[in-house]
Amino acid sequence: MGDYFVLIISCIFVNNILLAQFLGNCPFFGTSKKMETAVGMAMAVIFVLVMAGVITWMIYHFLLVNLGLTYLRTIAFILVIASLVQFVEMFLKKSIPALYAGLGIFLPLITTNCAVFGACVINIDKEYSFMQALVASFSYAVGFGLALILFAGVRERILLARVPRPLQDTSIALVTAGIISLSFYAFKGMV
Amino acid sequence: MAKSITHEFVKGLWEEVPPFRLVLGLCPVLGVTTKMQYGIGMGLATTFVLVCSNILVSMLRKAIPAKVRIACFIIIIATFVTLVELLMQAFAYPLFLQLGIFIPLIVVNCIVLGRAEAFASKNGIFLSVADGLGIGIGFTLSLAALGALREILGAGTLTLWEGIELVNLLHVFPGFHPFKFMVQAPGAFVCLGIMLCFMNMVGKK
């Protein structure tokens, strides 16, 4: 159990997928202007990343390794993620319309979210077992959501501040992200 | 207005240079620029994928049905990314190890997909090549600039390629203490933010 605890802490804080590994930064800056969109994106990522992490792990270990096709990993994973997102979208629309309305526009965006693809590749590169891959995927997704929501909260306050003209918008957002990243950096000694 | 090849090429170098003008594809920009050399390597790999996928997308633009075009583009891009991955493993293994996960991640780089969707699927082959080369070289230069800034401040050196060191501040000023913050994760965000601020200052009259 202790191992899993370390894994969870390291995936959420120390190796935070947004702030330490630099994966998924486009939605990080794109959807963090409002709290509402940030929460939507965070939920959608948690939902899809866990499923994608588990499915790509199974495809890699049961299909690609057995057939000796591991070099096709990139193509296989992106296809799996793209079709998974499409499938989840159709499924939610039909059976859980309330959730679909909430996640709505964020689902298709996830196909090109490198956090999802990156986490799947990391799971394979680090040679995680099935359970580890499952826990790691979930923790990465939670870390993504945490950083995104924190960042959105700060950004909403920045809107009220007076920022010098050249620094406005993305520029100040990047500097802010740097400072948040610094606070996550403090966890480095823990694991 | 007729689009000229030179115009499509040049716009990628300043007018629409990613990641500054188009804030896309930030992950590799932040992730690999701890050294100038890695920035250049990453930029060249992305340029290769960008040009090849632009060529293929533009050749097939009349054959690909509009409804499944994104999926088709992604498969085309993924093919070339796999190609780059295998080529780098064969010929530039140390660089491949350093760039690590960011090579397969070119698949989900919004710049590549964005150019396929916004440009190559609507224009001829030569224009698409010019566009891909322009944006690719612009991207490489931005990565190299950010990498150079972070490396010189954070480590005091400037490496153009494996083993070719341009400057070493530690030799020039023996008392120089590298500003380690710059090569660590938070420094990447701050550095890019400040560079963007300078771009805005120069760009706006």
Short mmCIF file of C-alpha atoms in Angstrom, two decimals:
data_model
loop_
_atom_site.label_atom_id
_atom_site.label_comp_id
_atom_site.label_asym_id
_atom_site.label_seq_id
_atom_site.Cartn_x
_atom_site.Cartn_y
_atom_site.Cartn_z
CA MET A 1 0.00 0.00 0.00
CA GLY A 2 2.86 2.36 0.90
CA ASP A 3 4.15 2.14 -2.65
CA TYR A 4 0.84 3.29 -4.03
CA PHE A 5 0.74 6.20 -1.61
CA VAL A 6 4.15 7.35 -2.82
CA LEU A 7 3.01 6.90 -6.41
CA ILE A 8 -0.09 9.00 -5.84
CA ILE A 9 1.81 11.84 -4.14
CA SER A 10 4.52 11.82 -6.77
CA CYS A 11 2.04 11.86 -9.66
CA ILE A 12 -0.18 14.59 -8.21
CA PHE A 13 2.43 16.95 -6.79
CA VAL A 14 6.06 16.15 -7.51
CA ASN A 15 5.70 15.15 -11.14
CA ASN A 16 2.60 17.23 -11.72
CA ILE A 17 1.75 16.67 -15.34
CA LEU A 18 1.16 20.35 -16.11
CA LEU A 19 3.72 22.15 -14.04
CA ALA A 20 6.63 19.74 -13.83
CA GLN A 21 6.32 17.62 -16.97
CA PHE A 22 4.88 20.33 -19.21
CA LEU A 23 2.18 18.19 -20.74
CA GLY A 24 -1.24 19.56 -21.65
CA ASN A 25 -0.29 23.20 -21.55
CA CYS A 26 -2.56 24.30 -24.40
CA PRO A 27 -5.81 23.62 -22.50
CA PHE A 28 -4.06 24.88 -19.36
CA PHE A 29 -3.82 28.35 -20.86
CA GLY A 30 -6.82 28.03 -23.14
CA THR A 31 -9.50 27.08 -20.60
CA SER A 32 -8.24 28.77 -17.45
CA LYS A 33 -9.72 32.21 -18.06
CA LYS A 34 -12.93 31.28 -16.26
CA MET A 35 -13.42 29.01 -13.28
CA GLU A 36 -16.40 27.36 -14.94
CA THR A 37 -14.52 26.18 -18.04
CA ALA A 38 -11.56 25.13 -15.93
CA VAL A 39 -13.73 22.85 -13.81
CA GLY A 40 -15.35 21.40 -16.93
CA MET A 41 -12.00 20.67 -18.53
CA ALA A 42 -10.60 19.16 -15.33
CA MET A 43 -13.57 16.78 -15.02
CA ALA A 44 -13.38 15.77 -18.68
CA VAL A 45 -9.66 15.02 -18.36
CA ILE A 46 -10.09 12.92 -15.21
CA PHE A 47 -12.83 10.96 -16.94
CA VAL A 48 -10.98 10.30 -20.19
CA LEU A 49 -7.44 9.93 -18.84
CA VAL A 50 -8.29 7.06 -16.51
CA MET A 51 -10.07 5.18 -19.28
CA ALA A 52 -7.36 5.93 -21.85
CA GLY A 53 -4.59 4.95 -19.44
CA VAL A 54 -6.17 1.56 -18.74
CA ILE A 55 -7.11 0.80 -22.34
CA THR A 56 -3.78 1.82 -23.89
CA TRP A 57 -1.96 -0.25 -21.23
CA MET A 58 -3.97 -3.31 -22.20
CA ILE A 59 -3.54 -2.71 -25.91
CA TYR A 60 0.20 -2.28 -25.55
CA HIS A 61 0.81 -5.31 -23.34
CA PHE A 62 -1.71 -7.76 -24.78
CA LEU A 63 -1.67 -6.76 -28.43
CA LEU A 64 1.41 -4.85 -29.51
CA VAL A 65 3.97 -6.74 -27.41
CA ASN A 66 2.60 -10.13 -28.43
CA LEU A 67 2.60 -9.24 -32.10
CA GLY A 68 6.02 -7.58 -31.95
CA LEU A 69 4.60 -4.28 -33.13
CA THR A 70 5.76 -2.03 -30.30
CA TYR A 71 7.11 0.52 -32.78
CA LEU A 72 3.51 1.26 -33.79
CA ARG A 73 2.81 2.55 -30.29
CA THR A 74 2.39 6.20 -31.26
CA ILE A 75 -0.12 5.50 -34.02
CA ALA A 76 -2.01 2.92 -32.00
CA PHE A 77 -2.34 5.14 -28.93
CA ILE A 78 -3.52 8.21 -30.77
CA LEU A 79 -6.12 6.16 -32.61
CA VAL A 80 -7.31 4.59 -29.36
CA ILE A 81 -7.59 7.98 -27.67
CA ALA A 82 -9.36 9.60 -30.62
CA SER A 83 -11.92 6.82 -30.90
CA LEU A 84 -12.32 6.60 -27.13
CA VAL A 85 -13.14 10.29 -26.93
CA GLN A 86 -15.63 9.93 -29.76
CA PHE A 87 -17.20 6.91 -28.09
CA VAL A 88 -17.43 8.56 -24.68
CA GLU A 89 -19.04 11.58 -26.28
CA MET A 90 -21.72 9.50 -28.00
CA PHE A 91 -22.31 7.38 -24.92
CA LEU A 92 -22.75 10.36 -22.62
CA LYS A 93 -25.02 12.14 -25.06
CA LYS A 94 -27.32 9.14 -25.14
CA SER A 95 -27.31 7.94 -21.54
CA ILE A 96 -26.16 10.72 -19.21
CA PRO A 97 -27.26 13.97 -20.89
CA ALA A 98 -26.64 16.02 -17.73
CA LEU A 99 -22.97 15.08 -17.63
CA TYR A 100 -22.72 15.56 -21.38
CA ALA A 101 -24.05 19.09 -21.11
CA GLY A 102 -21.45 19.80 -18.45
CA LEU A 103 -18.44 18.38 -20.28
CA GLY A 104 -19.82 19.17 -23.74
CA ILE A 105 -17.32 21.12 -25.76
CA PHE A 106 -14.31 19.98 -23.74
CA LEU A 107 -14.52 16.36 -24.78
CA PRO A 108 -13.45 16.73 -28.43
CA LEU A 109 -10.61 19.03 -27.34
CA ILE A 110 -9.12 16.19 -25.33
CA THR A 111 -8.09 14.27 -28.44
CA THR A 112 -5.26 16.71 -28.95
CA ASN A 113 -4.54 17.13 -25.25
CA CYS A 114 -0.99 15.97 -24.77
CA ALA A 115 -1.60 15.27 -21.08
CA VAL A 116 -3.74 12.26 -21.98
CA PHE A 117 -1.41 10.94 -24.65
CA GLY A 118 1.67 11.75 -22.57
CA ALA A 119 0.39 9.99 -19.46
CA CYS A 120 -0.34 6.86 -21.50
CA VAL A 121 3.18 6.89 -22.92
CA ILE A 122 4.72 7.50 -19.47
CA ASN A 123 2.81 4.51 -18.09
CA ILE A 124 4.47 2.32 -20.69
CA ASP A 125 7.93 3.93 -20.45
CA LYS A 126 8.06 3.50 -16.68
CA GLU A 127 6.98 -0.15 -17.05
CA TYR A 128 4.09 0.16 -14.60
CA SER A 129 2.00 -2.88 -13.75
CA PHE A 130 -1.71 -2.74 -14.49
CA MET A 131 -2.69 -1.48 -11.03
CA GLN A 132 0.13 1.04 -11.00
CA ALA A 133 -0.92 2.34 -14.41
CA LEU A 134 -4.49 2.71 -13.20
CA VAL A 135 -3.47 4.58 -10.03
CA ALA A 136 -0.92 6.71 -11.87
CA SER A 137 -3.41 7.71 -14.59
CA PHE A 138 -5.94 8.76 -11.98
CA SER A 139 -3.36 10.69 -9.96
CA TYR A 140 -2.03 12.47 -13.05
CA ALA A 141 -5.55 13.49 -13.94
CA VAL A 142 -6.22 14.76 -10.41
CA GLY A 143 -2.95 16.69 -10.52
CA PHE A 144 -4.00 18.20 -13.84
CA GLY A 145 -7.38 19.23 -12.41
CA LEU A 146 -5.85 20.64 -9.25
CA ALA A 147 -3.30 22.77 -11.09
CA LEU A 148 -5.86 23.95 -13.64
CA ILE A 149 -8.44 24.99 -11.03
CA LEU A 150 -5.84 26.72 -8.84
CA PHE A 151 -4.55 28.56 -11.87
CA ALA A 152 -8.04 29.61 -12.98
CA GLY A 153 -8.67 31.02 -9.51
CA VAL A 154 -5.54 33.15 -9.69
CA ARG A 155 -6.28 34.25 -13.24
CA GLU A 156 -9.73 35.48 -12.31
CA ARG A 157 -8.11 37.76 -9.75
CA ILE A 158 -5.54 38.99 -12.27
CA LEU A 159 -8.38 40.25 -14.45
CA LEU A 160 -9.07 42.85 -11.75
CA ALA A 161 -5.44 43.92 -11.48
CA ARG A 162 -3.75 46.57 -13.56
CA VAL A 163 -1.19 44.83 -15.74
CA PRO A 164 1.28 46.72 -17.97
CA ARG A 165 0.22 46.59 -21.60
CA PRO A 166 2.91 44.33 -23.07
CA LEU A 167 2.52 41.86 -20.23
CA GLN A 168 -1.21 41.46 -20.65
CA ASP A 169 -3.03 38.19 -21.29
CA THR A 170 -0.81 35.22 -22.10
CA SER A 171 2.37 36.83 -20.93
CA ILE A 172 1.24 37.47 -17.36
CA ALA A 173 -0.46 34.07 -17.38
CA LEU A 174 2.87 32.40 -18.10
CA VAL A 175 4.62 34.26 -15.31
CA THR A 176 1.78 33.33 -12.93
CA ALA A 177 2.05 29.70 -13.98
CA GLY A 178 5.75 29.90 -13.18
CA ILE A 179 5.00 31.01 -9.64
CA ILE A 180 2.40 28.27 -9.14
CA SER A 181 4.90 25.80 -10.53
CA LEU A 182 7.37 27.05 -7.95
CA SER A 183 4.94 26.21 -5.16
CA PHE A 184 4.54 22.68 -6.51
CA TYR A 185 8.30 22.49 -6.63
CA ALA A 186 8.34 22.55 -2.86
CA PHE A 187 7.07 18.96 -2.84
CA LYS A 188 10.22 17.80 -4.56
CA GLY A 189 11.91 16.75 -1.34
CA MET A 190 8.98 14.63 -0.22
CA VAL A 191 9.39 11.63 -2.50
CA MET B 1 -4.77 38.42 -53.84
CA ALA B 2 -2.53 35.74 -55.22
CA LYS B 3 -0.55 33.98 -52.56
CA SER B 4 3.14 33.89 -53.30
CA ILE B 5 5.44 31.16 -52.08
CA THR B 6 7.82 33.65 -50.49
CA HIS B 7 4.99 35.31 -48.58
CA GLU B 8 3.81 31.99 -47.14
CA PHE B 9 7.37 31.17 -46.14
CA VAL B 10 8.20 34.52 -44.57
CA LYS B 11 5.01 34.84 -42.52
CA GLY B 12 6.08 31.84 -40.43
CA LEU B 13 9.25 33.64 -39.42
CA TRP B 14 7.68 36.71 -37.86
CA GLU B 15 4.02 37.45 -38.52
CA GLU B 16 2.68 34.11 -37.32
CA VAL B 17 5.68 32.69 -35.54
CA PRO B 18 4.70 29.99 -33.07
CA PRO B 19 4.67 29.89 -30.09
CA PHE B 20 4.68 33.67 -29.73
CA ARG B 21 2.12 34.88 -32.23
CA LEU B 22 0.09 31.70 -32.23
CA VAL B 23 0.13 30.46 -28.66
CA LEU B 24 0.07 26.80 -29.67
CA GLY B 25 2.24 23.80 -29.03
CA LEU B 26 3.54 25.07 -25.72
CA CYS B 27 4.44 21.71 -24.22
CA PRO B 28 7.65 21.02 -26.15
CA VAL B 29 8.51 24.72 -25.95
CA LEU B 30 8.56 24.60 -22.18
CA GLY B 31 9.70 21.03 -21.76
CA VAL B 32 12.84 20.70 -23.87
CA THR B 33 14.42 24.14 -23.78
CA THR B 34 16.80 23.58 -20.89
CA LYS B 35 19.58 23.74 -23.47
CA MET B 36 19.77 25.47 -26.83
CA GLN B 37 20.83 22.21 -28.45
CA TYR B 38 17.66 20.38 -27.36
CA GLY B 39 15.56 23.27 -28.62
CA ILE B 40 17.18 23.05 -32.05
CA GLY B 41 16.81 19.27 -32.17
CA MET B 42 13.16 19.41 -31.20
CA GLY B 43 12.51 22.23 -33.68
CA LEU B 44 14.10 20.29 -36.55
CA ALA B 45 12.14 17.14 -35.73
CA THR B 46 8.90 19.15 -35.67
CA THR B 47 9.80 20.90 -38.94
CA PHE B 48 10.35 17.56 -40.64
CA VAL B 49 6.97 16.25 -39.51
CA LEU B 50 5.29 19.53 -40.40
CA VAL B 51 6.66 19.66 -43.95
CA CYS B 52 6.01 15.97 -44.68
CA SER B 53 2.48 16.00 -43.30
CA ASN B 54 1.73 19.24 -45.14
CA ILE B 55 2.86 17.63 -48.42
CA LEU B 56 0.77 14.52 -47.92
CA VAL B 57 -2.31 16.33 -46.66
CA SER B 58 -2.17 18.75 -49.55
CA MET B 59 -1.77 15.90 -52.06
CA LEU B 60 -4.71 14.03 -50.61
CA ARG B 61 -6.90 17.04 -49.90
CA LYS B 62 -9.39 16.17 -52.64
CA ALA B 63 -9.52 12.49 -51.69
CA ILE B 64 -10.14 12.88 -47.94
CA PRO B 65 -13.85 13.14 -47.06
CA ALA B 66 -14.53 16.28 -45.01
CA LYS B 67 -16.22 14.39 -42.18
CA VAL B 68 -13.30 12.21 -41.21
CA ARG B 69 -10.55 14.66 -42.14
CA ILE B 70 -9.22 15.20 -38.61
CA ALA B 71 -8.78 11.46 -38.08
CA CYS B 72 -7.01 11.18 -41.44
CA PHE B 73 -4.70 14.09 -40.61
CA ILE B 74 -3.83 12.53 -37.26
CA ILE B 75 -2.93 9.21 -38.89
CA ILE B 76 -0.76 10.96 -41.49
CA ILE B 77 0.99 12.94 -38.76
CA ALA B 78 1.42 9.88 -36.54
CA THR B 79 3.07 8.03 -39.42
CA PHE B 80 5.70 10.71 -39.86
CA VAL B 81 6.24 11.01 -36.12
CA THR B 82 6.94 7.29 -35.95
CA LEU B 83 9.37 7.77 -38.83
CA VAL B 84 11.20 10.53 -36.96
CA GLU B 85 11.25 8.41 -33.80
CA LEU B 86 12.89 5.49 -35.61
CA LEU B 87 15.32 7.72 -37.53
CA MET B 88 16.44 9.48 -34.36
CA GLN B 89 16.94 6.18 -32.58
CA ALA B 90 19.20 5.14 -35.42
CA PHE B 91 21.19 8.33 -36.01
CA ALA B 92 20.85 10.67 -33.02
CA TYR B 93 20.39 8.40 -30.03
CA PRO B 94 21.73 10.73 -27.29
CA LEU B 95 19.41 13.50 -28.46
CA PHE B 96 16.52 11.03 -28.62
CA LEU B 97 17.10 10.07 -24.99
CA GLN B 98 17.16 13.71 -23.93
CA LEU B 99 14.00 14.71 -25.76
CA GLY B 100 12.35 11.52 -24.56
CA ILE B 101 8.59 11.68 -24.45
CA PHE B 102 8.40 14.89 -26.45
CA ILE B 103 9.19 13.14 -29.73
CA PRO B 104 6.04 10.93 -29.74
CA LEU B 105 4.20 13.98 -28.45
CA ILE B 106 4.67 15.78 -31.79
CA VAL B 107 1.53 13.85 -32.76
CA VAL B 108 -0.58 15.98 -30.46
CA ASN B 109 1.30 19.21 -31.15
CA CYS B 110 -1.43 21.65 -32.09
CA ILE B 111 0.85 23.47 -34.53
CA VAL B 112 1.19 20.47 -36.84
CA LEU B 113 -2.51 19.60 -36.82
CA GLY B 114 -3.40 23.27 -37.01
CA ARG B 115 -1.36 23.83 -40.18
CA ALA B 116 -2.78 20.70 -41.80
CA GLU B 117 -6.31 21.85 -41.07
CA ALA B 118 -5.93 25.57 -41.67
CA PHE B 119 -3.52 25.59 -44.59
CA ALA B 120 -2.47 22.35 -46.29
CA SER B 121 -6.02 21.05 -46.72
CA LYS B 122 -6.91 24.15 -48.74
CA ASN B 123 -3.75 24.89 -50.74
CA GLY B 124 -1.45 23.35 -53.34
CA ILE B 125 1.69 21.33 -52.62
CA PHE B 126 4.28 24.06 -53.17
CA LEU B 127 2.47 26.60 -51.05
CA SER B 128 2.03 23.99 -48.33
CA VAL B 129 5.73 23.15 -48.36
CA ALA B 130 6.58 26.84 -48.06
CA ASP B 131 4.11 27.24 -45.22
CA GLY B 132 5.41 24.16 -43.39
CA LEU B 133 9.04 25.21 -43.80
CA GLY B 134 8.32 28.77 -42.68
CA ILE B 135 6.37 27.83 -39.58
CA GLY B 136 8.83 25.02 -38.81
CA ILE B 137 11.88 27.25 -39.04
CA GLY B 138 10.14 29.96 -37.05
CA PHE B 139 9.34 27.37 -34.38
CA THR B 140 12.94 26.11 -34.38
CA LEU B 141 14.29 29.65 -34.00
CA SER B 142 11.92 30.42 -31.11
CA LEU B 143 12.89 27.20 -29.35
CA ALA B 144 16.57 27.95 -29.92
CA ALA B 145 16.17 31.50 -28.60
CA LEU B 146 14.35 30.38 -25.46
CA GLY B 147 16.81 27.53 -25.01
CA ALA B 148 19.77 29.90 -25.40
CA LEU B 149 18.36 32.36 -22.86
CA ARG B 150 17.63 29.65 -20.31
CA GLU B 151 20.94 27.88 -20.83
CA ILE B 152 23.11 30.98 -20.57
CA LEU B 153 21.37 32.18 -17.43
CA GLY B 154 20.83 28.79 -15.84
CA ALA B 155 24.08 27.01 -16.63
CA GLY B 156 26.35 29.70 -18.05
CA THR B 157 26.99 27.81 -21.29
CA LEU B 158 25.67 27.90 -24.82
CA THR B 159 25.73 24.63 -26.74
CA LEU B 160 24.92 24.70 -30.43
CA TRP B 161 25.18 20.96 -30.98
CA GLU B 162 26.57 17.96 -29.11
CA GLY B 163 30.11 19.00 -28.07
CA ILE B 164 30.12 22.40 -29.80
CA GLU B 165 30.14 24.97 -27.04
CA LEU B 166 29.86 28.56 -28.22
CA VAL B 167 30.34 30.40 -24.95
CA ASN B 168 31.12 29.33 -21.45
CA LEU B 169 30.59 32.13 -18.97
CA LEU B 170 32.24 30.10 -16.26
CA HIS B 171 35.56 30.50 -18.11
CA VAL B 172 35.02 34.15 -19.02
CA PHE B 173 33.91 35.29 -15.57
CA PRO B 174 35.28 32.88 -12.98
CA GLY B 175 33.02 34.34 -10.29
CA PHE B 176 29.80 33.71 -12.27
CA HIS B 177 27.12 31.78 -10.42
CA PRO B 178 24.54 30.12 -12.68
CA PHE B 179 20.96 31.11 -11.96
CA LYS B 180 19.66 27.54 -11.56
CA PHE B 181 16.03 28.65 -11.41
CA MET B 182 16.05 29.19 -15.16
CA VAL B 183 16.74 25.60 -16.15
CA GLN B 184 14.18 24.22 -13.71
CA ALA B 185 10.48 23.87 -14.42
CA PRO B 186 9.21 27.20 -12.99
CA GLY B 187 11.88 29.13 -14.88
CA ALA B 188 10.49 27.86 -18.18
CA PHE B 189 7.14 29.56 -17.62
CA VAL B 190 8.62 32.81 -16.34
CA CYS B 191 11.21 32.98 -19.11
CA LEU B 192 8.66 32.39 -21.88
CA GLY B 193 6.32 34.93 -20.30
CA ILE B 194 9.01 37.58 -20.26
CA MET B 195 10.07 36.81 -23.83
CA LEU B 196 6.46 37.14 -24.92
CA CYS B 197 6.30 40.49 -23.16
CA PHE B 198 9.34 41.71 -25.14
CA MET B 199 7.81 40.42 -28.38
CA ASN B 200 4.70 42.45 -27.60
CA MET B 201 6.78 45.54 -26.89
CA VAL B 202 8.64 45.24 -30.20
CA GLY B 203 5.59 44.21 -32.18
CA LYS B 204 3.25 47.02 -31.17
CA LYS B 205 4.13 50.48 -32.41
#
